[in-house]
PDB file of C-alpha atoms in Angstrom:
ATOM      1  CA  MET F 440      23.151 121.071  81.507  1.00 40.00           C
ATOM      2  CA  SER F 441      23.545 117.657  80.022  1.00 43.00           C
ATOM      3  CA  VAL F 442      22.021 114.358  81.614  1.00 55.00           C
ATOM      4  CA  SER F 443      25.883 113.960  83.067  1.00 72.00           C
ATOM      5  CA  GLY F 444      25.808 117.584  84.740  1.00 82.00           C
ATOM      6  CA  VAL F 445      28.399 120.277  83.981  1.00 88.00           C
ATOM      7  CA  ARG F 446      31.918 119.893  83.956  1.00 91.00           C
ATOM      8  CA  ALA F 447      34.116 123.442  84.515  1.00 92.00           C
ATOM      9  CA  THR F 448      37.489 124.092  85.643  1.00 95.00           C
ATOM     10  CA  ALA F 449      39.206 127.239  86.876  1.00 96.00           C
ATOM     11  CA  ARG F 450      43.114 127.878  86.938  1.00 98.00           C
ATOM     12  CA  ILE F 451      45.424 129.941  88.868  1.00 98.00           C
ATOM     13  CA  VAL F 452      48.948 130.424  88.446  1.00 98.00           C
ATOM     14  CA  ALA F 453      50.813 133.047  90.672  1.00 98.00           C
ATOM     15  CA  ARG F 454      54.287 133.925  89.744  1.00 97.00           C
ATOM     16  CA  ALA F 455      56.884 136.457  91.293  1.00 96.00           C
ATOM     17  CA  ASP F 456      57.305 139.459  88.878  1.00 94.00           C
ATOM     18  CA  GLY F 457      60.798 140.472  89.672  1.00 91.00           C
ATOM     19  CA  ARG F 458      59.764 143.676  91.359  1.00 92.00           C
ATOM     20  CA  GLY F 459      58.413 142.767  94.444  1.00 92.00           C
ATOM     21  CA  GLY F 460      55.095 141.498  93.668  1.00 94.00           C
ATOM     22  CA  THR F 461      53.147 138.605  92.121  1.00 97.00           C
ATOM     23  CA  SER F 462      51.582 138.363  88.617  1.00 96.00           C
ATOM     24  CA  LEU F 463      48.930 136.049  87.496  1.00 97.00           C
ATOM     25  CA  PRO F 464      49.589 134.830  84.089  1.00 97.00           C
ATOM     26  CA  VAL F 465      47.046 132.194  84.173  1.00 97.00           C
ATOM     27  CA  LEU F 466      43.531 133.157  85.699  1.00 97.00           C
ATOM     28  CA  GLU F 467      41.160 130.930  83.602  1.00 96.00           C
ATOM     29  CA  GLY F 468      37.449 130.346  84.372  1.00 93.00           C
ATOM     30  CA  GLU F 469      34.507 128.104  82.654  1.00 90.00           C
ATOM     31  CA  GLY F 470      30.993 128.094  83.078  1.00 85.00           C
ATOM     32  CA  PRO F 471      30.112 128.603  86.859  1.00 88.00           C
ATOM     33  CA  LEU F 472      33.616 129.144  87.922  1.00 92.00           C
ATOM     34  CA  ALA F 473      34.440 133.000  87.138  1.00 93.00           C
ATOM     35  CA  LEU F 474      37.704 134.162  88.599  1.00 95.00           C
ATOM     36  CA  ARG F 475      38.043 138.038  89.301  1.00 95.00           C
ATOM     37  CA  ARG F 476      41.399 139.820  90.381  1.00 95.00           C
ATOM     38  CA  THR F 477      40.881 142.150  92.943  1.00 93.00           C
ATOM     39  CA  ARG F 478      43.085 144.803  94.860  1.00 87.00           C
ATOM     40  CA  GLY F 479      45.902 143.110  96.270  1.00 79.00           C
ATOM     41  CA  SER F 480      48.389 144.005  99.419  1.00 80.00           C
ATOM     42  CA  GLY F 481      51.882 144.711  99.003  1.00 84.00           C
ATOM     43  CA  SER F 482      53.620 141.511  97.234  1.00 92.00           C
ATOM     44  CA  GLU F 483      50.476 139.892  97.692  1.00 95.00           C
ATOM     45  CA  ALA F 484      47.809 138.876  94.605  1.00 97.00           C
ATOM     46  CA  ARG F 485      44.305 138.544  95.305  1.00 97.00           C
ATOM     47  CA  VAL F 486      41.711 136.546  93.722  1.00 97.00           C
ATOM     48  CA  MET F 487      38.165 136.110  94.133  1.00 96.00           C
ATOM     49  CA  LEU F 488      35.954 133.292  92.958  1.00 95.00           C
ATOM     50  CA  VAL F 489      32.495 133.958  91.787  1.00 91.00           C
ATOM     51  CA  GLY F 490      29.837 131.418  91.336  1.00 79.00           C
ATOM     52  CA  ALA F 491      28.379 132.537  87.894  1.00 61.00           C
ATOM     53  CA  MET F 492      25.450 129.607  88.225  1.00 65.00           C
ATOM     54  CA  SER F 493      23.771 127.856  90.710  1.00 69.00           C
ATOM     55  CA  GLY F 494      25.422 124.651  92.053  1.00 73.00           C
ATOM     56  CA  PRO F 495      27.376 122.278  92.133  1.00 88.00           C
ATOM     57  CA  LEU F 496      23.998 120.175  91.497  1.00 88.00           C
ATOM     58  CA  GLY F 497      23.771 116.597  91.036  1.00 87.00           C
ATOM     59  CA  GLY F 498      26.101 115.091  88.243  1.00 88.00           C
ATOM     60  CA  ASP F 499      28.224 118.395  88.127  1.00 91.00           C
ATOM     61  CA  HIS F 500      31.889 118.047  88.565  1.00 92.00           C
ATOM     62  CA  PHE F 501      33.681 121.424  89.505  1.00 94.00           C
ATOM     63  CA  THR F 502      37.765 121.521  89.766  1.00 96.00           C
ATOM     64  CA  VAL F 503      39.452 124.399  90.864  1.00 96.00           C
ATOM     65  CA  GLU F 504      43.242 124.613  90.793  1.00 98.00           C
ATOM     66  CA  ALA F 505      45.975 126.796  91.848  1.00 98.00           C
ATOM     67  CA  ASP F 506      49.618 126.792  91.594  1.00 98.00           C
ATOM     68  CA  VAL F 507      51.879 129.453  93.650  1.00 98.00           C
ATOM     69  CA  GLU F 508      55.284 129.448  92.283  1.00 98.00           C
ATOM     70  CA  GLU F 509      58.575 130.286  94.057  1.00 97.00           C
ATOM     71  CA  GLY F 510      58.701 133.619  95.682  1.00 96.00           C
ATOM     72  CA  ALA F 511      54.586 134.487  94.979  1.00 97.00           C
ATOM     73  CA  ARG F 512      52.164 135.478  97.487  1.00 98.00           C
ATOM     74  CA  LEU F 513      48.450 134.896  96.983  1.00 98.00           C
ATOM     75  CA  ARG F 514      45.354 134.790  98.726  1.00 97.00           C
ATOM     76  CA  VAL F 515      41.923 133.285  97.240  1.00 97.00           C
ATOM     77  CA  GLN F 516      38.474 134.193  98.602  1.00 96.00           C
ATOM     78  CA  SER F 517      34.965 133.539  97.288  1.00 95.00           C
ATOM     79  CA  ALA F 518      32.250 135.772  96.933  1.00 91.00           C
ATOM     80  CA  ALA F 519      29.598 133.931  98.644  1.00 89.00           C
ATOM     81  CA  ALA F 520      28.832 130.466 100.030  1.00 90.00           C
ATOM     82  CA  THR F 521      28.773 127.522  97.776  1.00 89.00           C
ATOM     83  CA  ILE F 522      25.547 125.543  97.889  1.00 89.00           C
ATOM     84  CA  ALA F 523      25.186 121.999  96.948  1.00 87.00           C
ATOM     85  CA  LEU F 524      21.827 121.334  95.616  1.00 87.00           C
ATOM     86  CA  PRO F 525      20.164 118.526  94.101  1.00 85.00           C
ATOM     87  CA  GLY F 526      19.753 118.173  90.207  1.00 75.00           C
ATOM     88  CA  GLN F 527      18.295 116.828  87.203  1.00 72.00           C
ATOM     89  CA  ALA F 528      21.044 114.641  86.644  1.00 68.00           C
ATOM     90  CA  LYS F 529      21.673 111.442  88.335  1.00 70.00           C
ATOM     91  CA  GLY F 530      24.690 110.615  90.991  1.00 79.00           C
ATOM     92  CA  GLU F 531      26.546 112.868  93.164  1.00 87.00           C
ATOM     93  CA  ALA F 532      28.193 116.129  92.716  1.00 91.00           C
ATOM     94  CA  ARG F 533      32.046 116.489  93.013  1.00 93.00           C
ATOM     95  CA  TYR F 534      34.295 119.374  93.941  1.00 94.00           C
ATOM     96  CA  ASP F 535      37.844 118.878  93.761  1.00 96.00           C
ATOM     97  CA  VAL F 536      40.398 121.287  94.911  1.00 97.00           C
ATOM     98  CA  ARG F 537      44.036 121.132  93.423  1.00 98.00           C
ATOM     99  CA  LEU F 538      46.591 123.299  95.384  1.00 98.00           C
ATOM    100  CA  ARG F 539      50.488 123.819  94.817  1.00 98.00           C
ATOM    101  CA  VAL F 540      52.579 125.872  96.851  1.00 98.00           C
ATOM    102  CA  ALA F 541      56.309 126.320  95.849  1.00 98.00           C
ATOM    103  CA  ASP F 542      59.354 126.586  98.046  1.00 96.00           C
ATOM    104  CA  GLY F 543      59.345 130.058  99.486  1.00 95.00           C
ATOM    105  CA  ALA F 544      55.894 131.001  98.272  1.00 98.00           C
ATOM    106  CA  GLU F 545      52.792 131.383 100.308  1.00 98.00           C
ATOM    107  CA  LEU F 546      49.041 130.765  99.831  1.00 98.00           C
ATOM    108  CA  GLN F 547      45.981 131.628 101.780  1.00 98.00           C
ATOM    109  CA  TRP F 548      43.029 129.934 100.780  1.00 98.00           C
ATOM    110  CA  LEU F 549      39.814 131.198 102.306  1.00 97.00           C
ATOM    111  CA  PRO F 550      36.714 130.429 100.434  1.00 95.00           C
ATOM    112  CA  GLU F 551      33.034 130.833 102.072  1.00 94.00           C
ATOM    113  CA  GLN F 552      31.244 128.062 103.484  1.00 92.00           C
ATOM    114  CA  LEU F 553      29.813 125.161 101.434  1.00 91.00           C
ATOM    115  CA  ILE F 554      26.266 124.535 102.550  1.00 90.00           C
ATOM    116  CA  SER F 555      24.939 120.686 102.204  1.00 88.00           C
ATOM    117  CA  ALA F 556      21.229 121.482 101.102  1.00 87.00           C
ATOM    118  CA  GLY F 557      18.434 118.821 101.595  1.00 84.00           C
ATOM    119  CA  GLY F 558      18.500 116.181  98.986  1.00 84.00           C
ATOM    120  CA  SER F 559      22.108 116.913  97.408  1.00 87.00           C
ATOM    121  CA  GLU F 560      24.819 114.716  97.340  1.00 90.00           C
ATOM    122  CA  LEU F 561      28.200 116.004  97.239  1.00 91.00           C
ATOM    123  CA  ARG F 562      31.818 114.724  97.417  1.00 93.00           C
ATOM    124  CA  VAL F 563      34.583 117.305  97.930  1.00 94.00           C
ATOM    125  CA  GLY F 564      38.129 116.306  97.440  1.00 96.00           C
ATOM    126  CA  THR F 565      41.123 118.812  98.326  1.00 97.00           C
ATOM    127  CA  ARG F 566      44.640 117.866  97.626  1.00 98.00           C
ATOM    128  CA  VAL F 567      47.553 120.240  98.883  1.00 98.00           C
ATOM    129  CA  GLU F 568      51.628 120.001  98.138  1.00 98.00           C
ATOM    130  CA  VAL F 569      53.599 122.567  99.978  1.00 98.00           C
ATOM    131  CA  GLY F 570      57.352 122.819  99.059  1.00 97.00           C
ATOM    132  CA  THR F 571      59.898 122.823 101.880  1.00 91.00           C
ATOM    133  CA  GLY F 572      59.867 126.323 103.118  1.00 94.00           C
ATOM    134  CA  GLY F 573      56.270 127.134 101.760  1.00 97.00           C
ATOM    135  CA  ARG F 574      53.861 129.169 103.594  1.00 97.00           C
ATOM    136  CA  LEU F 575      49.959 127.958 103.648  1.00 98.00           C
ATOM    137  CA  VAL F 576      46.524 128.888 105.374  1.00 98.00           C
ATOM    138  CA  LEU F 577      43.655 126.480 104.346  1.00 98.00           C
ATOM    139  CA  ARG F 578      40.281 127.115 105.830  1.00 97.00           C
ATOM    140  CA  GLU F 579      37.302 124.724 105.277  1.00 95.00           C
ATOM    141  CA  GLU F 580      33.643 125.093 106.558  1.00 94.00           C
ATOM    142  CA  GLN F 581      30.721 123.096 105.774  1.00 91.00           C
ATOM    143  CA  VAL F 582      27.430 123.780 106.967  1.00 90.00           C
ATOM    144  CA  LEU F 583      25.031 120.846 107.244  1.00 87.00           C
ATOM    145  CA  GLY F 584      21.285 122.177 105.635  1.00 79.00           C
ATOM    146  CA  ARG F 585      19.811 125.499 105.297  1.00 79.00           C
ATOM    147  CA  VAL F 586      17.862 126.857 107.769  1.00 73.00           C
ATOM    148  CA  GLY F 587      14.976 124.352 109.056  1.00 71.00           C
ATOM    149  CA  GLU F 588      15.851 121.822 106.509  1.00 76.00           C
ATOM    150  CA  GLU F 589      17.551 118.231 107.022  1.00 80.00           C
ATOM    151  CA  PRO F 590      21.211 118.052 105.377  1.00 82.00           C
ATOM    152  CA  GLY F 591      22.195 116.269 102.187  1.00 83.00           C
ATOM    153  CA  ARG F 592      24.537 113.858 102.031  1.00 87.00           C
ATOM    154  CA  SER F 593      28.566 115.229 101.831  1.00 88.00           C
ATOM    155  CA  SER F 594      31.680 113.513 102.216  1.00 90.00           C
ATOM    156  CA  SER F 595      34.908 115.225 102.186  1.00 92.00           C
ATOM    157  CA  ARG F 596      38.644 114.310 101.964  1.00 95.00           C
ATOM    158  CA  LEU F 597      41.566 116.546 102.942  1.00 97.00           C
ATOM    159  CA  THR F 598      44.995 115.779 102.109  1.00 97.00           C
ATOM    160  CA  VAL F 599      48.454 117.738 102.776  1.00 97.00           C
ATOM    161  CA  ARG F 600      51.682 116.959 101.952  1.00 97.00           C
ATOM    162  CA  VAL F 601      54.720 119.335 103.111  1.00 97.00           C
ATOM    163  CA  GLY F 602      58.117 118.532 101.567  1.00 95.00           C
ATOM    164  CA  GLY F 603      56.832 115.507  99.994  1.00 94.00           C
ATOM    165  CA  ARG F 604      55.611 114.061 103.076  1.00 94.00           C
ATOM    166  CA  VAL F 605      52.088 113.459 104.239  1.00 96.00           C
ATOM    167  CA  VAL F 606      51.402 115.538 107.372  1.00 96.00           C
ATOM    168  CA  LEU F 607      47.456 115.227 107.078  1.00 96.00           C
ATOM    169  CA  ASP F 608      44.857 112.830 105.279  1.00 96.00           C
ATOM    170  CA  GLN F 609      41.567 112.747 106.766  1.00 93.00           C
ATOM    171  CA  GLU F 610      38.018 112.022 105.289  1.00 92.00           C
ATOM    172  CA  LEU F 611      34.416 113.091 107.140  1.00 88.00           C
ATOM    173  CA  ALA F 612      30.843 111.978 105.584  1.00 86.00           C
ATOM    174  CA  CYS F 613      27.716 113.335 106.758  1.00 83.00           C
ATOM    175  CA  GLY F 614      24.003 113.213 106.183  1.00 78.00           C
ATOM    176  CA  PRO F 615      21.736 110.640 105.433  1.00 77.00           C
ATOM    177  CA  GLY F 616      23.352 107.136 104.406  1.00 71.00           C
ATOM    178  CA  ALA F 617      26.695 108.213 105.775  1.00 70.00           C
ATOM    179  CA  PRO F 618      28.252 106.180 108.215  1.00 68.00           C
ATOM    180  CA  GLY F 619      26.448 105.777 111.618  1.00 64.00           C
ATOM    181  CA  GLY F 620      27.941 107.943 114.383  1.00 57.00           C
ATOM    182  CA  TRP F 621      28.626 111.261 111.995  1.00 62.00           C
ATOM    183  CA  ASP F 622      26.053 113.088 114.639  1.00 66.00           C
ATOM    184  CA  GLY F 623      27.070 111.528 117.731  1.00 62.00           C
ATOM    185  CA  PRO F 624      29.189 113.258 120.396  1.00 66.00           C
ATOM    186  CA  ALA F 625      32.468 111.634 118.973  1.00 56.00           C
ATOM    187  CA  VAL F 626      32.071 113.700 115.728  1.00 61.00           C
ATOM    188  CA  LEU F 627      29.511 116.749 115.407  1.00 67.00           C
ATOM    189  CA  GLY F 628      27.510 116.445 118.446  1.00 65.00           C
ATOM    190  CA  GLY F 629      24.472 117.819 117.193  1.00 69.00           C
ATOM    191  CA  HIS F 630      26.278 120.618 115.557  1.00 75.00           C
ATOM    192  CA  ARG F 631      25.426 121.665 111.978  1.00 80.00           C
ATOM    193  CA  ALA F 632      28.730 123.770 111.088  1.00 89.00           C
ATOM    194  CA  VAL F 633      31.949 122.096 110.726  1.00 89.00           C
ATOM    195  CA  GLY F 634      35.728 123.485 110.051  1.00 92.00           C
ATOM    196  CA  GLN F 635      39.232 123.269 109.870  1.00 94.00           C
ATOM    197  CA  LEU F 636      41.850 125.346 109.366  1.00 96.00           C
ATOM    198  CA  VAL F 637      45.582 123.823 108.338  1.00 97.00           C
ATOM    199  CA  VAL F 638      48.541 126.385 108.960  1.00 97.00           C
ATOM    200  CA  VAL F 639      51.972 125.352 107.468  1.00 97.00           C
ATOM    201  CA  ARG F 640      54.939 127.830 108.505  1.00 96.00           C
ATOM    202  CA  PRO F 641      58.809 126.718 108.217  1.00 95.00           C
ATOM    203  CA  GLU F 642      59.310 128.216 111.699  1.00 94.00           C
ATOM    204  CA  PHE F 643      56.725 125.498 113.100  1.00 93.00           C
ATOM    205  CA  GLU F 644      59.695 122.948 112.656  1.00 89.00           C
ATOM    206  CA  ALA F 645      61.650 124.319 115.348  1.00 88.00           C
ATOM    207  CA  ARG F 646      58.881 125.704 117.561  1.00 90.00           C
ATOM    208  CA  PRO F 647      55.650 123.675 117.272  1.00 88.00           C
ATOM    209  CA  VAL F 648      52.352 124.925 118.273  1.00 90.00           C
ATOM    210  CA  PRO F 649      51.189 123.247 121.395  1.00 90.00           C
ATOM    211  CA  ALA F 650      48.183 121.267 121.545  1.00 92.00           C
ATOM    212  CA  ARG F 651      45.158 123.195 123.283  1.00 91.00           C
ATOM    213  CA  VAL F 652      41.567 123.241 123.504  1.00 91.00           C
ATOM    214  CA  LEU F 653      39.518 126.517 122.368  1.00 87.00           C
ATOM    215  CA  GLY F 654      36.601 126.945 124.192  1.00 79.00           C
ATOM    216  CA  GLU F 655      34.072 124.265 123.454  1.00 80.00           C
ATOM    217  CA  GLY F 656      33.946 122.371 120.246  1.00 84.00           C
ATOM    218  CA  ALA F 657      37.498 123.544 118.943  1.00 90.00           C
ATOM    219  CA  VAL F 658      40.947 121.940 119.429  1.00 92.00           C
ATOM    220  CA  VAL F 659      44.474 122.771 118.159  1.00 94.00           C
ATOM    221  CA  ALA F 660      46.774 119.970 117.170  1.00 94.00           C
ATOM    222  CA  PRO F 661      49.835 120.099 115.800  1.00 95.00           C
ATOM    223  CA  LEU F 662      50.917 117.889 112.733  1.00 94.00           C
ATOM    224  CA  ALA F 663      54.100 115.898 111.606  1.00 87.00           C
ATOM    225  CA  GLY F 664      56.303 118.526 110.254  1.00 86.00           C
ATOM    226  CA  PRO F 665      55.778 122.400 110.140  1.00 95.00           C
ATOM    227  CA  ALA F 666      52.077 122.317 110.332  1.00 96.00           C
ATOM    228  CA  VAL F 667      48.989 122.636 112.743  1.00 96.00           C
ATOM    229  CA  LEU F 668      45.558 121.576 112.460  1.00 96.00           C
ATOM    230  CA  VAL F 669      42.429 123.089 113.987  1.00 95.00           C
ATOM    231  CA  SER F 670      39.148 121.472 113.792  1.00 93.00           C
ATOM    232  CA  ALA F 671      35.997 122.878 115.044  1.00 92.00           C
ATOM    233  CA  VAL F 672      32.331 122.342 115.303  1.00 90.00           C
ATOM    234  CA  ALA F 673      29.642 124.865 116.156  1.00 89.00           C
ATOM    235  CA  GLY F 674      25.826 125.255 115.980  1.00 86.00           C
ATOM    236  CA  ASP F 675      26.050 127.951 112.858  1.00 88.00           C
ATOM    237  CA  ALA F 676      28.420 129.182 110.331  1.00 89.00           C
ATOM    238  CA  LEU F 677      28.780 132.364 112.124  1.00 90.00           C
ATOM    239  CA  ARG F 678      29.859 130.879 115.235  1.00 91.00           C
ATOM    240  CA  LEU F 679      32.150 128.697 113.433  1.00 92.00           C
ATOM    241  CA  ARG F 680      33.712 131.433 111.715  1.00 94.00           C
ATOM    242  CA  ARG F 681      34.531 133.489 115.078  1.00 92.00           C
ATOM    243  CA  VAL F 682      36.063 130.318 116.363  1.00 91.00           C
ATOM    244  CA  LEU F 683      38.538 129.646 113.397  1.00 93.00           C
ATOM    245  CA  ASP F 684      39.421 133.234 113.058  1.00 93.00           C
ATOM    246  CA  GLU F 685      40.154 133.331 116.875  1.00 91.00           C
ATOM    247  CA  ALA F 686      42.467 130.170 116.439  1.00 91.00           C
ATOM    248  CA  LEU F 687      44.160 131.747 113.403  1.00 91.00           C
ATOM    249  CA  GLY F 688      45.117 134.796 115.300  1.00 90.00           C
ATOM    250  CA  LEU F 689      46.628 132.383 117.962  1.00 86.00           C
ATOM    251  CA  VAL F 690      48.387 130.068 115.785  1.00 85.00           C
ATOM    252  CA  ALA F 691      49.663 132.256 112.526  1.00 73.00           C
TER     253      ALA F 691
END
């Protein structure tokens, strides 16, 4: 690794194959970002993101891009949690995700948790463009620190546009040096796992999903346009996943 950290990009292009399925004409990974096609279901193609190295470490910059073309269906998962760690290079690590879903296409973006280990600094930026008539399920989960350790500093920004219109643009910063109040009752309330689920469906335009509270620490909120946001906090990653899975069953 150079003093400036590792730079790596992974790219996926999903395209309708004309026979009722989805092909992957582009499936490219670099360095720590390895992509593997797995067994799909029906017209859906499936890809596993495999971390071939530790990280991201301080100074690293990882980028993952997925482009789902009209008529294609893609499901992306990761083989294990991603752990942000302190590194020899100075500066924060960056992890950017760029997703594009065309009109009539569908993407399920379901990676495992991102763990902010003690001493790490990580900035995550996720931008999603969904065409009119596109369908999306996106899950993000963050765990602040491993068992028995204080968390590193993490900041994340998620922006979702549907049909060219912004339906969600939110940012969260946690850990040492983050703006005050991040661990207070109005934000995490002492919890160490936080996640969100964004679901975009054309039918939500005519039949919006109603707002509701799901147990303790989770809420369903309709967004402008055909989209809904589920936000949740929990004591650990396992409980957080259970809440988000329950919410997905209710709204999708």
